Coordinates of C-alpha atoms and ligand atoms in Angstrom, one line a residue:
M1 CA -2.8 7.9 -31.1
D2 CA -6.0 9.0 -30.6
T3 CA -7.2 12.9 -28.7
H4 CA -7.3 11.9 -24.8
D5 CA -4.7 8.9 -25.1
K6 CA -2.9 12.3 -26.4
Y7 CA -4.4 14.1 -23.3
V8 CA -3.9 11.0 -20.6
S9 CA 0.0 10.9 -21.7
S10 CA 1.0 14.9 -21.3
F11 CA 0.4 14.1 -17.3
F12 CA 3.0 11.0 -17.5
P13 CA 5.6 11.2 -15.2
S14 CA 9.7 11.4 -15.6
P15 CA 11.1 8.4 -14.9
Q16 CA 13.7 7.9 -12.5
A17 CA 17.4 7.8 -14.2
G18 CA 18.1 5.0 -16.8
V19 CA 14.9 4.5 -17.7
R20 CA 14.7 7.0 -21.1
D21 CA 17.9 4.3 -21.6
M22 CA 16.3 1.4 -21.9
E23 CA 13.2 2.7 -23.6
K24 CA 15.6 3.3 -26.7
Y25 CA 17.1 -0.3 -26.5
A26 CA 14.6 -1.4 -26.5
R27 CA 13.8 -0.1 -30.3
D28 CA 16.4 -0.2 -31.0
N29 CA 16.6 -3.8 -31.0
G30 CA 13.4 -4.4 -32.1
V31 CA 12.0 -6.2 -27.8
P32 CA 8.5 -5.6 -26.8
I33 CA 8.3 -3.5 -23.7
M34 CA 5.8 -2.6 -22.8
E35 CA 3.6 0.4 -24.0
E36 CA 4.1 3.9 -21.6
A37 CA -0.3 3.9 -20.8
G38 CA 0.8 0.0 -19.8
I39 CA 3.9 0.6 -18.2
Q40 CA 1.8 3.6 -16.4
F41 CA -1.1 2.2 -15.5
L42 CA -0.2 -1.4 -14.3
M43 CA 2.4 0.7 -12.4
Q44 CA -0.6 3.0 -10.3
L45 CA -2.7 -0.4 -9.6
I46 CA 0.5 -1.9 -8.0
R47 CA 0.1 1.4 -5.9
M48 CA -2.8 1.0 -4.6
K49 CA -2.7 -2.9 -4.7
R50 CA 0.7 -2.6 -2.8
P51 CA 1.9 -6.5 -3.6
S52 CA 4.5 -8.1 -1.1
R53 CA 5.1 -10.7 -3.7
I54 CA 5.6 -10.1 -7.0
L55 CA 5.4 -13.0 -10.1
E56 CA 6.3 -11.7 -14.1
I57 CA 6.3 -14.7 -16.1
G58 CA 8.1 -12.4 -19.7
A59 CA 11.1 -10.5 -17.8
A60 CA 13.0 -10.2 -21.4
I61 CA 15.6 -7.3 -19.8
G62 CA 13.9 -6.6 -17.3
Y63 CA 12.3 -2.8 -17.7
S64 CA 8.7 -3.8 -16.6
A65 CA 10.2 -4.9 -13.7
I66 CA 12.3 -2.1 -12.6
R67 CA 9.0 -0.2 -13.4
M68 CA 6.9 -2.1 -11.0
A69 CA 9.9 -2.1 -8.2
E70 CA 9.8 1.8 -8.8
A71 CA 6.2 1.9 -7.9
Y72 CA 6.1 0.3 -4.7
P73 CA 9.5 0.2 -3.4
E74 CA 8.4 -2.6 -1.0
T75 CA 7.7 -5.4 -3.4
K76 CA 9.6 -8.2 -4.2
I77 CA 9.6 -9.3 -7.5
I78 CA 10.5 -13.2 -9.0
T79 CA 11.2 -13.1 -12.9
V80 CA 11.6 -15.4 -15.4
E81 CA 13.2 -14.9 -18.9
R82 CA 13.8 -18.2 -21.0
D83 CA 15.9 -16.3 -24.0
E84 CA 19.8 -16.7 -22.4
R85 CA 20.9 -13.0 -24.1
R86 CA 17.8 -11.4 -22.8
Y87 CA 18.5 -12.7 -19.2
Q88 CA 21.8 -11.7 -19.7
E89 CA 20.8 -8.1 -20.4
A90 CA 17.6 -8.2 -18.2
A91 CA 20.5 -9.1 -15.0
Y92 CA 23.0 -5.8 -16.6
Y93 CA 19.7 -3.6 -16.4
L94 CA 18.9 -4.9 -12.1
D95 CA 22.6 -4.6 -11.5
Q96 CA 22.7 -1.1 -12.6
F97 CA 19.5 0.1 -10.8
D98 CA 20.6 -1.5 -7.8
L99 CA 18.2 -4.2 -7.6
S100 CA 19.2 -7.6 -7.8
G101 CA 18.6 -7.8 -3.8
R102 CA 14.3 -6.7 -5.0
I103 CA 13.8 -8.9 -8.2
E104 CA 14.9 -11.9 -8.5
L105 CA 15.7 -13.1 -12.3
L106 CA 15.6 -16.4 -13.0
F107 CA 16.2 -18.7 -16.0
G108 CA 14.6 -20.7 -17.9
D109 CA 10.9 -21.7 -19.6
A110 CA 8.6 -20.8 -16.7
L111 CA 6.5 -23.9 -17.3
K112 CA 9.3 -26.0 -16.7
L113 CA 10.3 -23.9 -12.9
R114 CA 7.0 -24.9 -12.0
D115 CA 8.1 -25.8 -8.1
E116 CA 10.7 -23.6 -7.6
I117 CA 8.5 -20.8 -8.3
Y118 CA 5.6 -22.2 -5.9
A119 CA 8.3 -22.8 -3.4
K120 CA 8.5 -19.0 -3.8
G121 CA 5.1 -18.0 -3.7
P122 CA 2.1 -17.6 -3.3
Y123 CA 2.1 -14.2 -5.0
D124 CA 0.2 -10.5 -4.4
L125 CA 0.1 -10.3 -8.1
L126 CA 0.9 -12.4 -11.3
F127 CA 2.2 -10.3 -14.6
I128 CA 1.2 -12.4 -17.6
D129 CA 3.3 -11.4 -20.3
A130 CA 5.1 -13.9 -22.4
A131 CA 4.3 -16.3 -25.1
K132 CA 1.5 -15.5 -26.3
G133 CA -0.3 -19.1 -27.4
K134 CA 0.7 -20.3 -23.9
Y135 CA -1.4 -17.5 -22.1
R136 CA -3.9 -19.8 -20.7
T137 CA -1.4 -22.6 -19.8
F138 CA 0.6 -19.6 -17.9
F139 CA -2.9 -19.0 -16.0
E140 CA -3.4 -22.0 -15.0
Q141 CA -0.5 -23.8 -14.3
Y142 CA 0.3 -20.0 -11.8
A143 CA -3.0 -19.0 -10.7
P144 CA -3.5 -21.2 -7.6
A145 CA 0.1 -20.0 -6.8
V146 CA -1.8 -16.5 -5.9
K147 CA -3.3 -15.3 -2.7
A148 CA -7.6 -15.3 -2.8
D149 CA -7.0 -12.1 -2.5
G150 CA -4.5 -11.7 -5.1
I151 CA -5.1 -10.2 -8.9
I152 CA -3.7 -11.6 -12.1
V153 CA -2.9 -9.0 -14.6
T154 CA -2.3 -9.9 -19.1
D155 CA -0.5 -7.6 -21.4
N156 CA -0.9 -7.5 -25.5
V157 CA -4.5 -8.7 -25.3
L158 CA -5.6 -6.5 -28.2
F159 CA -2.6 -6.8 -29.7
K160 CA -2.0 -3.8 -31.3
G161 CA -6.0 -3.7 -32.4
W162 CA -5.5 -7.0 -34.0
V163 CA -7.7 -9.3 -32.4
A164 CA -10.5 -6.9 -32.9
D165 CA -10.1 -6.9 -36.1
P166 CA -6.9 -9.4 -37.9
T167 CA -8.6 -8.3 -41.5
Q168 CA -4.8 -5.2 -41.6
A169 CA -2.4 -8.3 -39.4
N170 CA 0.2 -10.1 -42.1
E171 CA -0.1 -14.1 -41.5
R172 CA 2.1 -14.1 -39.0
M173 CA 0.4 -11.5 -36.7
A174 CA -3.0 -12.5 -37.5
K175 CA -2.2 -16.1 -36.1
T176 CA -0.6 -14.6 -32.2
A177 CA -4.7 -12.5 -32.8
R178 CA -5.7 -15.9 -32.6
E179 CA -4.8 -17.2 -30.0
I180 CA -5.3 -14.3 -28.1
R181 CA -8.6 -13.7 -29.2
R182 CA -9.5 -17.6 -27.7
F183 CA -7.7 -17.4 -24.2
N184 CA -9.7 -14.1 -23.8
D185 CA -12.1 -16.4 -24.6
W186 CA -11.6 -18.5 -22.1
L187 CA -10.9 -16.1 -19.6
M188 CA -13.6 -13.6 -19.8
N189 CA -16.4 -16.7 -20.0
H190 CA -14.3 -18.6 -16.5
P191 CA -16.4 -18.9 -14.2
D192 CA -14.0 -18.5 -11.6
F193 CA -12.5 -15.3 -12.4
H194 CA -14.2 -11.2 -12.9
S195 CA -11.8 -9.8 -15.9
Y196 CA -12.0 -6.8 -17.0
I197 CA -10.2 -5.6 -20.2
V198 CA -8.8 -2.5 -20.3
P199 CA -8.1 -0.7 -23.3
V200 CA -5.0 1.1 -22.3
G201 CA -1.1 0.6 -24.1
D202 CA -1.3 -2.5 -25.5
G203 CA -4.6 -3.9 -24.0
V204 CA -4.0 -5.2 -20.1
T205 CA -6.1 -7.5 -17.9
I206 CA -7.1 -7.3 -15.1
S207 CA -8.6 -10.7 -13.1
T208 CA -9.6 -11.0 -9.8
K209 CA -10.7 -14.2 -7.8
L210 CA -14.1 -15.2 -7.4
D211 CA -15.4 -15.5 -4.1
R212 CA -16.0 -19.0 -3.1
K213 CA -19.4 -17.2 -1.2
Q214 CA -20.6 -15.0 -4.4
G215 CA -22.0 -16.0 -7.9
K216 CA -20.2 -14.5 -10.5
G217 CA -22.6 -11.6 -11.2
K218 CA -24.8 -11.9 -8.1
E219 CA -23.3 -10.5 -5.6
F220 CA -26.3 -8.4 -4.1
T221 CA -28.6 -11.6 -4.2
Ligands
SAH1 N1 7.3 -7.7 -19.5 C1 8.5 -7.8 -20.1 C2 8.4 -7.8 -21.9 C3 8.2 -9.3 -22.2 S1 8.2 -9.9 -23.6 C4 8.5 -5.5 -20.5 O1 7.3 -4.8 -20.6 O2 9.5 -5.4 -19.9 C5 8.2 -11.3 -23.6 C6 9.7 -12.3 -23.2 O3 8.8 -13.1 -22.4 C7 10.4 -12.3 -24.0 O4 11.7 -12.1 -23.5 C8 10.3 -13.9 -24.2 O5 12.1 -14.7 -24.6 C9 10.0 -14.6 -22.8 N2 9.5 -15.5 -22.7 C10 8.2 -16.1 -23.4 N3 7.7 -17.4 -23.7 C11 8.3 -18.1 -22.3 C12 8.4 -18.7 -21.5 N4 7.9 -19.7 -21.2 N5 9.1 -19.0 -20.6 C13 10.3 -17.5 -19.5 N6 10.3 -16.8 -20.4 C14 9.6 -16.6 -21.7
MG2 MG1 3.4 -7.0 -23.2

């Protein structure tokens, strides 16, 4: 952690009861939940955006969904998990936090639940945090379910620094890094979205839909 990160993180507020236990559970069981700085940033984004509806792809044990719900009490979250064990764990935690009413957990492959997910939309915020090799597919399938003024957030886009420099990564990690790099190249050059990669946590991209009346980078002409 560099000096800036250390300084910034010294201001992170203490979370609601139970969150630290969940983080420990994730650490002990190798569940890749969002990093502290990343989730703090996402929570602030949610306070700014005040989304009535959030779609999350990749619930894992429900950690990020619970934190997003904490950031903005009016929001309703639809979150999808395909791993049965994690889905069960997420259901358990949603109950523990008394959030089963505000966070709807769907079991299955997000790519196969299209109709159900669309029926519950549209969404003000889409958060993509599932299989890294499928990011483009998730994005293409669900960006149209996001309102014109909505935002799309993608996590792990810098993947431990290995997207920018894969030389220290093992074969498997380098492969994932290459997949993410391809996704970044695609998204950052997409004519219909403005995107910015924020080097916070494991790398978080924020995308907004381009106003049809504006050209990209031509807002003032
Ligand atoms: N957002 C969570 C972490 C998600 S980890 C948090 O920060 O707390 C990624 C999760 O996505 C894994 O649990 C994995 O099982 C799930 N996943 C991967 N591909 C998926 C798919 N196609 N549909 C649904 N879930 C998927
Ligand atoms: Mg992630």
